Short mmCIF file of C-alpha atoms in Angstrom, two decimals:
data_model
loop_
_atom_site.label_atom_id
_atom_site.label_comp_id
_atom_site.label_asym_id
_atom_site.label_seq_id
_atom_site.Cartn_x
_atom_site.Cartn_y
_atom_site.Cartn_z
CA MET G 1093 11.37 -12.82 26.87
CA THR G 1094 12.46 -9.29 25.97
CA THR G 1095 15.53 -8.65 23.88
CA ASN G 1096 17.20 -5.46 22.92
CA PRO G 1097 18.86 -6.31 19.62
CA THR G 1098 21.35 -3.87 18.21
CA SER G 1099 22.93 -3.75 14.85
CA THR G 1100 26.16 -5.15 16.24
CA THR G 1101 24.57 -8.49 17.26
CA PRO G 1102 26.29 -11.23 15.30
CA THR G 1103 24.16 -12.65 12.45
CA ALA G 1104 22.96 -16.13 12.99
CA PRO G 1105 20.73 -18.31 10.74
CA ALA G 1106 17.17 -18.42 11.89
CA GLY G 1107 15.73 -21.79 12.70
CA ARG G 1108 12.34 -23.40 12.33
CA ARG G 1109 10.91 -21.36 15.16
CA ALA G 1110 11.56 -18.03 13.32
CA TRP G 1111 10.10 -19.30 10.03
CA THR G 1112 6.96 -20.50 11.95
CA ALA G 1113 6.74 -17.04 13.52
CA LEU G 1114 6.95 -15.49 10.08
CA GLY G 1115 3.90 -17.51 9.03
CA VAL G 1116 2.02 -16.17 12.03
CA LEU G 1117 3.08 -12.63 11.02
CA MET G 1118 1.73 -13.16 7.54
CA LEU G 1119 -1.87 -13.48 8.91
CA PRO G 1120 -2.31 -9.87 10.09
CA LEU G 1121 -0.45 -8.57 7.09
CA LEU G 1122 -2.73 -10.43 4.70
CA LEU G 1123 -5.89 -9.23 6.47
CA VAL G 1124 -4.76 -5.62 6.74
CA SER G 1125 -3.95 -5.42 3.02
CA MET G 1126 -7.26 -7.18 2.23
CA ASP G 1127 -9.26 -4.69 4.21
CA VAL G 1128 -8.29 -1.97 1.75
CA SER G 1129 -10.48 -3.61 -0.91
CA VAL G 1130 -12.80 -5.93 1.07
CA LEU G 1131 -15.73 -3.48 0.81
CA TYR G 1132 -15.74 -3.30 -3.01
CA PHE G 1133 -18.72 -5.71 -3.29
CA ALA G 1134 -20.18 -5.15 0.10
CA VAL G 1135 -21.13 -1.50 -0.29
CA PRO G 1136 -24.51 -2.20 -2.09
CA ALA G 1137 -25.65 -4.63 0.59
CA ILE G 1138 -24.47 -2.18 3.32
CA SER G 1139 -26.31 0.65 1.59
CA ALA G 1140 -29.55 -1.32 1.43
CA ASP G 1141 -29.31 -2.38 5.08
CA LEU G 1142 -28.02 0.67 6.88
CA GLU G 1143 -29.24 3.36 4.41
CA PRO G 1144 -26.28 5.68 4.81
CA THR G 1145 -26.27 9.11 3.21
CA GLY G 1146 -23.90 9.73 0.34
CA THR G 1147 -21.32 11.31 2.55
CA GLN G 1148 -21.58 8.46 5.12
CA GLN G 1149 -21.06 5.91 2.35
CA LEU G 1150 -17.87 7.59 1.29
CA TRP G 1151 -16.62 7.65 4.87
CA ILE G 1152 -17.50 3.92 5.38
CA PHE G 1153 -15.22 3.25 2.42
CA ASP G 1154 -12.37 5.70 2.98
CA ILE G 1155 -12.07 6.10 6.72
CA TYR G 1156 -10.04 2.94 7.01
CA ALA G 1157 -7.29 4.02 4.61
CA PHE G 1158 -7.19 7.60 5.89
CA VAL G 1159 -6.71 6.50 9.58
CA LEU G 1160 -4.16 3.93 8.57
CA ALA G 1161 -2.10 6.39 6.46
CA GLY G 1162 -2.25 9.04 9.18
CA LEU G 1163 -1.04 6.86 12.05
CA LEU G 1164 1.65 4.64 10.43
CA MET G 1165 4.59 6.83 11.45
CA THR G 1166 3.21 7.31 15.00
CA MET G 1167 2.69 3.58 15.50
CA GLY G 1168 6.02 2.61 14.05
CA SER G 1169 7.81 4.93 16.44
CA LEU G 1170 5.60 3.78 19.37
CA GLY G 1171 6.54 0.19 18.67
CA ASP G 1172 10.22 0.99 18.91
CA ARG G 1173 9.57 2.35 22.39
CA ILE G 1174 7.08 0.04 24.01
CA GLY G 1175 7.99 -3.20 22.16
CA ARG G 1176 6.97 -4.33 18.74
CA ARG G 1177 5.43 -7.53 19.89
CA ARG G 1178 3.40 -5.66 22.54
CA LEU G 1179 2.09 -3.21 19.98
CA LEU G 1180 1.40 -6.00 17.48
CA LEU G 1181 -0.73 -7.91 20.04
CA ILE G 1182 -2.54 -4.71 21.15
CA GLY G 1183 -3.27 -3.95 17.45
CA ALA G 1184 -4.48 -7.53 16.90
CA ALA G 1185 -6.86 -7.22 19.79
CA ALA G 1186 -8.18 -3.81 18.52
CA PHE G 1187 -8.44 -5.19 15.00
CA GLY G 1188 -10.39 -8.20 16.06
CA SER G 1189 -12.70 -6.24 18.37
CA ALA G 1190 -13.42 -3.63 15.69
CA SER G 1191 -14.06 -6.34 13.06
CA LEU G 1192 -16.72 -7.83 15.36
CA ALA G 1193 -18.29 -4.35 15.94
CA ALA G 1194 -18.25 -3.67 12.19
CA ALA G 1195 -19.86 -7.03 11.31
CA TYR G 1196 -22.82 -6.33 13.60
CA ALA G 1197 -23.10 -2.57 13.15
CA ASN G 1198 -26.68 -1.42 13.11
CA SER G 1199 -26.06 2.13 11.85
CA ALA G 1200 -23.84 4.00 9.41
CA GLU G 1201 -22.29 5.90 12.28
CA MET G 1202 -21.35 2.73 14.13
CA LEU G 1203 -19.80 1.15 11.07
CA ILE G 1204 -17.76 4.27 10.33
CA ALA G 1205 -16.50 4.27 13.92
CA ALA G 1206 -15.64 0.56 13.69
CA ARG G 1207 -13.78 1.10 10.36
CA ALA G 1208 -11.81 3.92 12.05
CA VAL G 1209 -10.72 1.59 14.79
CA LEU G 1210 -9.80 -0.94 12.18
CA GLY G 1211 -7.56 1.65 10.63
CA ILE G 1212 -5.88 2.22 13.98
CA GLY G 1213 -5.31 -1.42 14.44
CA GLY G 1214 -4.03 -1.74 10.82
CA ALA G 1215 -1.50 1.10 11.52
CA THR G 1216 -0.12 -0.87 14.41
CA LEU G 1217 0.04 -4.19 12.58
CA MET G 1218 1.75 -3.23 9.28
CA PRO G 1219 4.98 -1.61 10.57
CA SER G 1220 5.11 -4.13 13.43
CA THR G 1221 5.11 -7.09 11.10
CA LEU G 1222 7.87 -5.73 8.92
CA ALA G 1223 9.93 -4.57 11.94
CA MET G 1224 9.68 -7.98 13.50
CA VAL G 1225 10.96 -9.59 10.24
CA ARG G 1226 13.99 -7.44 10.84
CA THR G 1227 14.25 -8.75 14.38
CA LEU G 1228 13.67 -12.43 13.61
CA PHE G 1229 16.11 -12.72 10.67
CA THR G 1230 19.51 -11.19 11.35
CA ASP G 1231 21.13 -13.19 8.59
CA PRO G 1232 20.96 -10.99 5.41
CA ALA G 1233 20.13 -13.85 3.04
CA GLN G 1234 17.32 -15.18 5.23
CA ARG G 1235 16.02 -11.69 5.83
CA ALA G 1236 15.83 -11.12 2.04
CA LYS G 1237 13.77 -14.29 1.60
CA ALA G 1238 11.50 -13.33 4.41
CA ILE G 1239 10.95 -9.86 3.03
CA ALA G 1240 10.21 -11.34 -0.42
CA MET G 1241 7.49 -13.39 1.20
CA TRP G 1242 6.17 -10.32 3.01
CA SER G 1243 6.04 -8.29 -0.19
CA GLY G 1244 4.22 -11.05 -2.08
CA VAL G 1245 1.58 -11.50 0.69
CA MET G 1246 0.95 -7.73 0.93
CA THR G 1247 0.54 -7.38 -2.83
CA ALA G 1248 -1.70 -10.38 -3.16
CA GLY G 1249 -3.85 -9.34 -0.25
CA VAL G 1250 -5.27 -6.35 -2.12
CA ALA G 1251 -6.37 -8.50 -4.94
CA LEU G 1252 -7.89 -11.26 -2.74
CA GLY G 1253 -9.89 -8.78 -0.64
CA SER G 1254 -12.27 -7.86 -3.41
CA VAL G 1255 -12.78 -11.51 -4.44
CA LEU G 1256 -13.39 -12.68 -0.89
CA SER G 1257 -15.90 -9.81 -0.52
CA GLY G 1258 -17.82 -10.95 -3.55
CA VAL G 1259 -17.93 -14.52 -2.54
CA LEU G 1260 -19.01 -13.84 1.08
CA VAL G 1261 -21.68 -11.24 0.22
CA GLU G 1262 -23.14 -13.60 -2.38
CA HIS G 1263 -23.52 -16.51 0.12
CA PHE G 1264 -23.79 -14.73 3.47
CA TRP G 1265 -24.54 -11.21 4.70
CA TRP G 1266 -22.30 -8.20 4.41
CA GLY G 1267 -20.95 -8.50 7.96
CA SER G 1268 -19.24 -11.76 7.13
CA VAL G 1269 -16.46 -9.78 5.29
CA PHE G 1270 -15.33 -8.55 8.70
CA LEU G 1271 -15.82 -11.85 10.61
CA VAL G 1272 -13.12 -13.51 8.60
CA ASN G 1273 -10.58 -11.45 10.51
CA LEU G 1274 -11.40 -12.97 13.86
CA PRO G 1275 -9.87 -16.46 13.50
CA ALA G 1276 -6.54 -15.00 12.26
CA MET G 1277 -6.39 -12.44 15.01
CA ALA G 1278 -7.24 -15.04 17.64
CA LEU G 1279 -4.51 -17.24 16.35
CA LEU G 1280 -2.02 -14.38 16.45
CA LEU G 1281 -3.00 -13.50 20.01
CA LEU G 1282 -2.62 -17.20 21.03
CA LEU G 1283 0.70 -17.96 19.30
CA GLY G 1284 2.38 -14.50 19.18
CA PRO G 1285 3.50 -14.46 22.91
CA ALA G 1286 5.15 -17.91 22.42
CA LEU G 1287 6.72 -17.49 18.98
CA LEU G 1288 7.59 -13.78 18.59
CA PRO G 1289 10.45 -12.29 20.61
CA GLU G 1290 9.97 -8.89 22.12
CA SER G 1291 12.22 -6.16 20.80
CA ARG G 1292 12.47 -2.46 21.39
CA ASN G 1293 14.87 0.43 21.29
CA PRO G 1294 16.84 0.25 24.54
CA ALA G 1295 17.24 4.01 24.75
CA PRO G 1296 14.47 5.69 22.81
CA GLY G 1297 14.40 8.97 24.54
CA ARG G 1298 11.23 10.98 25.41
CA PHE G 1299 8.23 10.32 23.02
CA ASP G 1300 7.82 13.40 20.78
CA TRP G 1301 4.11 14.11 21.33
CA PRO G 1302 3.91 17.24 19.06
CA SER G 1303 4.97 15.03 16.12
CA ILE G 1304 1.73 13.07 16.20
CA PRO G 1305 -0.64 15.85 15.11
CA LEU G 1306 2.03 17.24 12.82
CA SER G 1307 2.42 13.90 11.05
CA MET G 1308 -1.34 13.39 10.69
CA ALA G 1309 -1.78 17.01 9.47
CA ALA G 1310 0.88 16.32 6.89
CA VAL G 1311 -0.45 12.98 5.68
CA LEU G 1312 -4.24 13.15 5.79
CA PRO G 1313 -4.85 16.32 3.74
CA VAL G 1314 -2.42 15.21 0.97
CA VAL G 1315 -3.88 11.63 0.82
CA TYR G 1316 -7.45 13.05 0.83
CA GLY G 1317 -6.82 15.48 -1.98
CA LEU G 1318 -5.00 12.93 -4.11
CA LYS G 1319 -7.68 10.28 -3.59
CA GLU G 1320 -10.55 12.70 -4.61
CA ILE G 1321 -8.88 14.26 -7.70
CA PRO G 1322 -9.31 11.19 -10.03
CA SER G 1323 -13.06 11.17 -9.60
CA GLN G 1324 -13.82 14.82 -8.81
CA GLY G 1325 -11.20 16.64 -10.87
CA TRP G 1326 -8.77 19.38 -9.80
CA ASN G 1327 -11.19 21.14 -7.64
CA VAL G 1328 -9.86 24.13 -5.62
CA ARG G 1329 -10.82 22.35 -2.38
CA TYR G 1330 -8.52 19.40 -3.18
CA VAL G 1331 -5.63 21.60 -4.34
CA VAL G 1332 -5.89 23.63 -1.17
CA SER G 1333 -6.06 20.33 0.90
CA ILE G 1334 -2.83 19.11 -0.75
CA THR G 1335 -1.14 22.53 -0.25
CA VAL G 1336 -2.09 22.57 3.47
CA GLY G 1337 -0.73 19.03 3.88
CA LEU G 1338 2.57 19.94 2.25
CA LEU G 1339 2.92 22.92 4.55
CA PHE G 1340 2.41 20.72 7.57
CA ALA G 1341 4.92 18.23 6.10
CA ALA G 1342 7.48 21.02 6.05
CA LEU G 1343 6.76 21.75 9.69
CA PHE G 1344 6.97 18.01 10.47
CA VAL G 1345 10.39 17.74 8.82
CA HIS G 1346 11.56 20.85 10.65
CA ARG G 1347 10.37 19.21 13.94
CA GLN G 1348 12.24 15.99 13.19
CA ARG G 1349 15.48 17.94 12.45
CA THR G 1350 15.33 19.93 15.70
CA ALA G 1351 13.71 17.70 18.33
CA ALA G 1352 15.82 15.98 20.89
CA SER G 1353 14.07 12.60 20.34
CA PRO G 1354 12.32 12.87 16.95
CA MET G 1355 9.63 10.47 15.80
CA ILE G 1356 11.53 9.85 12.53
CA PRO G 1357 15.22 10.33 13.16
CA PRO G 1358 16.92 12.23 10.28
CA ALA G 1359 19.91 9.86 10.94
CA LEU G 1360 17.89 7.10 9.25
CA PHE G 1361 18.44 8.79 5.87
CA ARG G 1362 22.18 8.53 6.35
CA GLY G 1363 21.96 4.78 6.43
CA ARG G 1364 23.28 3.12 3.34
CA GLY G 1365 20.61 3.15 0.65
CA PHE G 1366 17.66 4.14 2.91
CA ALA G 1367 16.83 7.48 1.18
CA PRO G 1368 16.84 5.92 -2.37
CA ALA G 1369 14.68 3.07 -1.05
CA VAL G 1370 12.02 5.45 0.26
CA VAL G 1371 11.84 7.33 -3.07
CA LEU G 1372 11.83 4.19 -5.15
CA ASN G 1373 9.11 2.59 -2.96
CA LEU G 1374 6.96 5.62 -3.57
CA VAL G 1375 7.42 5.34 -7.37
CA THR G 1376 6.64 1.62 -7.17
CA MET G 1377 3.34 2.14 -5.55
CA PHE G 1378 2.60 4.96 -7.97
CA GLY G 1379 2.73 2.41 -10.76
CA MET G 1380 0.85 -0.30 -8.87
CA MET G 1381 -2.14 1.65 -7.71
CA GLY G 1382 -2.33 3.75 -10.85
CA SER G 1383 -3.13 0.71 -12.95
CA ALA G 1384 -5.90 -0.40 -10.61
CA PHE G 1385 -7.84 2.78 -11.34
CA PHE G 1386 -8.25 1.71 -15.01
CA THR G 1387 -8.23 -2.06 -15.08
CA THR G 1388 -11.17 -2.50 -12.69
CA GLN G 1389 -13.29 -0.20 -14.78
CA TYR G 1390 -12.06 -1.69 -18.02
CA LEU G 1391 -13.11 -5.23 -16.94
CA GLN G 1392 -16.57 -4.17 -15.84
CA SER G 1393 -17.58 -1.15 -17.94
CA VAL G 1394 -15.70 -1.73 -21.20
CA LEU G 1395 -15.74 -5.49 -21.43
CA GLY G 1396 -19.17 -5.77 -19.67
CA HIS G 1397 -18.26 -8.31 -16.97
CA SER G 1398 -20.19 -8.47 -13.75
CA ALA G 1399 -18.48 -7.26 -10.67
CA MET G 1400 -17.87 -10.83 -9.52
CA GLU G 1401 -16.53 -11.96 -12.88
CA ALA G 1402 -14.22 -8.91 -13.01
CA ALA G 1403 -12.86 -9.75 -9.60
CA LEU G 1404 -12.15 -13.26 -10.54
CA TRP G 1405 -10.41 -12.23 -13.76
CA ALA G 1406 -8.39 -9.76 -11.70
CA LEU G 1407 -6.93 -12.65 -9.70
CA VAL G 1408 -5.11 -14.03 -12.78
CA PRO G 1409 -2.34 -11.34 -12.76
CA SER G 1410 -1.69 -12.26 -9.06
CA VAL G 1411 -0.37 -15.69 -10.06
CA PRO G 1412 3.18 -14.56 -11.08
CA ILE G 1413 3.51 -12.53 -7.87
CA GLY G 1414 4.40 -15.60 -6.01
CA PHE G 1415 7.45 -16.23 -8.20
CA ALA G 1416 8.67 -12.63 -8.83
CA ALA G 1417 10.02 -11.76 -5.41
CA PRO G 1418 11.82 -15.07 -4.74
CA PHE G 1419 13.30 -14.84 -8.21
CA ALA G 1420 14.62 -11.30 -7.56
CA THR G 1421 16.01 -12.38 -4.20
CA LEU G 1422 17.72 -15.41 -5.82
CA LEU G 1423 19.42 -13.18 -8.37
CA VAL G 1424 20.85 -10.93 -5.72
CA GLN G 1425 22.04 -13.81 -3.69
CA LYS G 1426 23.73 -15.33 -6.73
CA GLY G 1427 25.82 -12.17 -6.98
CA VAL G 1428 23.82 -9.97 -9.39
CA ASN G 1429 24.02 -6.36 -8.42
CA ARG G 1430 20.91 -5.28 -6.61
CA ALA G 1431 20.87 -2.04 -8.67
CA HIS G 1432 20.55 -4.15 -11.82
CA VAL G 1433 17.76 -6.32 -10.34
CA VAL G 1434 15.74 -3.23 -9.22
CA ALA G 1435 16.23 -1.62 -12.58
CA ALA G 1436 15.06 -4.76 -14.29
CA GLY G 1437 11.95 -4.84 -12.06
CA PHE G 1438 11.02 -1.22 -13.00
CA THR G 1439 11.72 -2.02 -16.69
CA THR G 1440 9.50 -5.14 -16.46
CA ALA G 1441 6.70 -3.00 -14.86
CA ALA G 1442 7.17 -0.34 -17.66
CA CYS G 1443 6.75 -3.11 -20.22
CA GLY G 1444 3.53 -4.16 -18.52
CA TYR G 1445 2.23 -0.60 -19.00
CA GLY G 1446 3.61 -0.72 -22.54
CA LEU G 1447 1.36 -3.70 -23.20
CA LEU G 1448 -1.60 -1.99 -21.54
CA ALA G 1449 -1.14 0.89 -24.00
CA LEU G 1450 -1.77 -1.54 -26.88
CA ALA G 1451 -5.20 -2.62 -25.59
CA ASP G 1452 -8.37 -1.81 -27.44
CA THR G 1453 -12.02 -2.27 -26.36
CA ASP G 1454 -11.83 -6.05 -26.69
CA SER G 1455 -8.47 -7.04 -25.22
CA LEU G 1456 -9.12 -9.16 -22.17
CA VAL G 1457 -6.09 -11.45 -22.57
CA LEU G 1458 -3.77 -8.64 -23.38
CA VAL G 1459 -4.89 -6.67 -20.30
CA LEU G 1460 -4.50 -9.56 -18.05
CA VAL G 1461 -0.98 -10.35 -19.39
CA ALA G 1462 -0.09 -6.67 -18.97
CA CYS G 1463 -1.21 -6.57 -15.45
CA GLY G 1464 0.69 -9.76 -14.66
CA VAL G 1465 3.86 -8.35 -16.11
CA LEU G 1466 3.29 -5.10 -14.22
CA ALA G 1467 2.63 -6.87 -10.98
CA SER G 1468 5.70 -9.08 -11.37
CA GLY G 1469 7.93 -6.06 -11.92
CA VAL G 1470 6.49 -4.11 -9.00
CA THR G 1471 6.91 -7.11 -6.65
CA MET G 1472 10.50 -7.59 -7.79
CA VAL G 1473 11.26 -3.95 -6.90
CA MET G 1474 9.25 -3.94 -3.67
CA SER G 1475 11.08 -6.98 -2.18
CA GLN G 1476 14.49 -5.59 -2.88
CA ILE G 1477 13.98 -2.01 -1.72
CA MET G 1478 12.26 -3.19 1.48
CA ASP G 1479 15.23 -5.38 2.21
CA LEU G 1480 17.57 -2.59 1.38
CA ALA G 1481 15.76 -0.18 3.69
CA LEU G 1482 15.56 -2.56 6.65
CA GLY G 1483 19.16 -3.56 6.19
CA ALA G 1484 20.23 0.07 6.25
CA ALA G 1485 18.24 0.92 9.41
CA PRO G 1486 19.53 -0.02 12.85
CA VAL G 1487 17.46 -2.74 14.49
CA GLU G 1488 16.39 -0.35 17.29
CA ARG G 1489 14.72 1.86 14.72
CA ALA G 1490 13.13 -0.84 12.57
CA GLY G 1491 9.62 0.33 13.48
CA ALA G 1492 10.26 3.84 12.50
CA ALA G 1493 11.92 2.74 9.20
CA SER G 1494 9.08 0.39 8.36
CA SER G 1495 6.44 3.00 9.07
CA LEU G 1496 8.17 5.54 6.85
CA MET G 1497 8.41 3.10 3.99
CA GLU G 1498 4.74 2.30 4.27
CA THR G 1499 3.71 5.93 4.60
CA GLY G 1500 5.63 6.60 1.38
CA ALA G 1501 3.70 3.73 -0.27
CA GLU G 1502 0.42 5.37 0.73
CA PHE G 1503 1.49 8.61 -0.83
CA GLY G 1504 2.75 6.89 -3.92
CA GLY G 1505 -0.45 4.94 -4.38
CA ALA G 1506 -2.67 8.07 -3.99
CA LEU G 1507 -0.33 9.99 -6.35
CA GLY G 1508 -0.56 7.32 -8.99
CA MET G 1509 -4.34 7.32 -8.90
CA ALA G 1510 -4.41 11.13 -8.98
CA VAL G 1511 -1.89 11.77 -11.80
CA LEU G 1512 -2.74 8.79 -14.02
CA GLY G 1513 -6.40 9.10 -13.35
CA SER G 1514 -6.32 12.83 -14.24
CA ILE G 1515 -4.53 11.98 -17.56
CA GLY G 1516 -7.04 9.20 -18.37
CA THR G 1517 -10.03 11.48 -17.47
CA ALA G 1518 -8.66 14.31 -19.69
CA VAL G 1519 -8.22 12.04 -22.70
CA TYR G 1520 -11.62 10.45 -22.03
CA ARG G 1521 -13.40 13.81 -22.01
CA HIS G 1522 -11.59 14.92 -25.21
CA GLY G 1523 -12.74 11.69 -26.94
CA ILE G 1524 -16.48 11.99 -26.02
CA PRO G 1525 -18.50 13.70 -28.80
CA ASP G 1526 -19.49 17.27 -28.00
CA SER G 1527 -23.19 16.37 -28.64
CA ALA G 1528 -23.23 13.76 -25.81
CA PRO G 1529 -25.22 14.61 -22.68
CA ALA G 1530 -23.27 16.34 -19.92
CA PRO G 1531 -23.07 13.24 -17.52
CA ALA G 1532 -21.37 11.29 -20.34
CA HIS G 1533 -18.52 13.86 -20.38
CA GLU G 1534 -17.76 13.18 -16.70
CA THR G 1535 -17.13 9.45 -16.40
CA LEU G 1536 -17.62 6.20 -18.33
CA GLY G 1537 -20.17 5.13 -15.72
CA GLY G 1538 -22.16 8.30 -16.36
CA ALA G 1539 -22.11 7.60 -20.06
CA LEU G 1540 -23.39 4.10 -19.56
CA ALA G 1541 -26.18 5.29 -17.27
CA VAL G 1542 -27.31 7.98 -19.72
CA ALA G 1543 -27.15 5.53 -22.64
CA GLU G 1544 -29.87 3.43 -20.98
CA GLN G 1545 -32.34 6.30 -21.25
CA LEU G 1546 -31.69 7.04 -24.92
CA PRO G 1547 -33.28 5.39 -27.93
CA GLU G 1548 -31.46 2.09 -28.77
CA ARG G 1549 -29.44 3.31 -31.70
CA ALA G 1550 -28.33 6.52 -29.97
CA GLY G 1551 -27.65 4.67 -26.76
CA ASP G 1552 -25.48 2.09 -28.51
CA ALA G 1553 -23.49 4.72 -30.30
CA LEU G 1554 -22.87 6.59 -27.03
CA VAL G 1555 -21.77 3.41 -25.32
CA ALA G 1556 -19.43 2.65 -28.13
CA SER G 1557 -17.92 6.17 -28.14
CA ALA G 1558 -17.57 6.15 -24.31
CA ARG G 1559 -15.84 2.78 -24.16
CA GLU G 1560 -13.48 3.87 -26.94
CA ALA G 1561 -12.70 7.15 -25.26
CA PHE G 1562 -12.09 5.36 -21.89
CA THR G 1563 -9.70 2.89 -23.56
CA GLN G 1564 -7.83 5.75 -25.17
CA GLY G 1565 -7.55 7.41 -21.78
CA MET G 1566 -6.14 4.15 -20.30
CA GLN G 1567 -3.63 4.04 -23.22
CA GLY G 1568 -2.47 7.61 -22.58
CA ALA G 1569 -2.09 6.97 -18.86
CA ALA G 1570 -0.21 3.78 -19.58
CA VAL G 1571 2.28 5.64 -21.74
CA ALA G 1572 2.81 8.21 -19.00
CA ALA G 1573 3.21 5.51 -16.33
CA ALA G 1574 5.63 3.55 -18.46
CA THR G 1575 7.73 6.70 -18.91
CA VAL G 1576 7.77 7.29 -15.19
CA LEU G 1577 8.83 3.71 -14.40
CA ALA G 1578 11.49 3.67 -17.15
CA ALA G 1579 12.93 6.84 -15.57
CA ALA G 1580 12.78 5.07 -12.21
CA ALA G 1581 14.77 2.16 -13.71
CA VAL G 1582 17.53 4.58 -14.68
CA LEU G 1583 17.33 6.34 -11.24
CA ALA G 1584 17.56 3.00 -9.47
CA SER G 1585 20.48 1.91 -11.58
CA VAL G 1586 22.47 5.07 -10.83
CA THR G 1587 21.61 5.53 -7.10
CA LEU G 1588 21.83 1.90 -5.96
CA ARG G 1589 25.00 1.36 -7.95
CA ARG G 1590 26.55 4.35 -6.14
CA VAL G 1591 25.42 2.72 -2.84
CA ARG G 1592 27.20 -0.52 -3.86
CA ALA G 1593 30.27 1.43 -4.97
CA ARG G 1594 30.55 3.31 -1.62
CA GLU G 1595 30.12 0.08 0.31
CA GLU G 1596 32.90 -1.72 -1.73
CA SER G 1597 35.22 1.25 -1.47
CA GLY G 1598 34.86 1.31 2.26
CA THR G 1599 33.82 4.96 2.45
CA GLU G 1600 30.42 3.90 3.72
CA ASN G 1601 29.76 0.28 4.84
CA ALA G 1602 26.99 -1.62 6.35
CA GLY G 1603 28.02 -0.53 9.80
CA GLN G 1604 27.23 3.12 9.31
CA ALA G 1605 23.68 2.58 10.30
CA ASP G 1606 24.92 0.82 13.33
CA ARG G 1607 26.77 3.96 14.42
CA VAL G 1608 23.48 5.80 14.80
CA SER G 1609 22.96 6.41 18.45
CA PRO G 1610 19.84 4.97 20.11
CA SER G 1611 18.35 8.47 20.34
CA GLY G 1612 18.66 8.84 16.56
CA VAL G 1613 21.03 11.83 16.74
#
């Protein structure tokens, strides 16, 4: 059955069928978020079997995230036009087929192609799941609970992906990390048509085809440059890549402001609280992904844990995630101002970075506690700003709104790794003795590799110096991140309080988004 919900539809509590449908939607969301990290432990086995070149190995790992980021806005807008359930099921079929092809790939080229199709499928699944949450739950309180669950599953999926990869590769072959997608996608294809209502924009206008290449040209060069800077440094190539992407971003914005039926309607940003939500979501992912750059290396290269041990330890901070989002939602429903809850989440995340800044070269417990506090704060913020953004957007534009939030998250994560990674790398290089071999000045991994070739005493001294320098770099980056998140707490307190004040004064109420015409003008 196809429905064309609008923002004027009376809110009604969702029943058991809607909550069951939400459980079905969590399956693709979990798998898409897991696929970001599922190759962490499979790469060595893939390298031994397929013998990819260095460039091919990089593409095997990165092509999924690049395609996903580049197509999010396109797929979100497409779902609003052809139907979100239809796009979700098409994406599930593509994701499952690509997973099967990737599992049995017999060449590096075939695996790269399969990973690219996985990215296309992922780009259809992520905005579709969030948009359908907006459709299934019209009651604000229930929608807030559903989005809290959505946020927790997405955050936990990244952590689970690496662990699942390690377990499967240890007991099976590397292709098994892709086969786990098949049962979930089959279940979605089986139950989706019966449980998920169809929804679309009843009057979407003509699809804006020129916006597709413009959006990809805006997103991909920036994400590429930001992802390469932490490991390769501020090379001219990456600076040029980011600059080119920003120029195309300006053209994309101009296109959206002037097109008759834009892909991302500017009217979305006039919805109550939508613009602050986009900015705050970007900052949230800045903090979340920036910490991952350091903690994974710290567990393995500083503390000396194996990759599997490090992945298992990394699961510990994920435990409080399951409580953080529901707690934040409960506070808001009990009458606490959302501005205060979001500010508290940013403050909590900043405290997590503050604890990380106190770590030394033997601080496993402190680092795990710091990551748990950080993850809890991030999840609190994410659940509330996602709910704010979807509540501000008209139902007929839920796909576009969801895709814009997730594209901002991709930018934020890449920016966090670039900025905080660059700070950590600069401090690390300053802390390495001038007499150390050149590779030791580049990365901690390079220092550990060189140390194995030196006499025992000299090698031990270099290892100790490199680990100390890396920890100092992590401390410096943590201080910088804590400062950014503390500033975000102030920003959230001011901007979201103004949103609340405008709503209560009647100058701008929840119905403003509803007055956006179906064409987005």
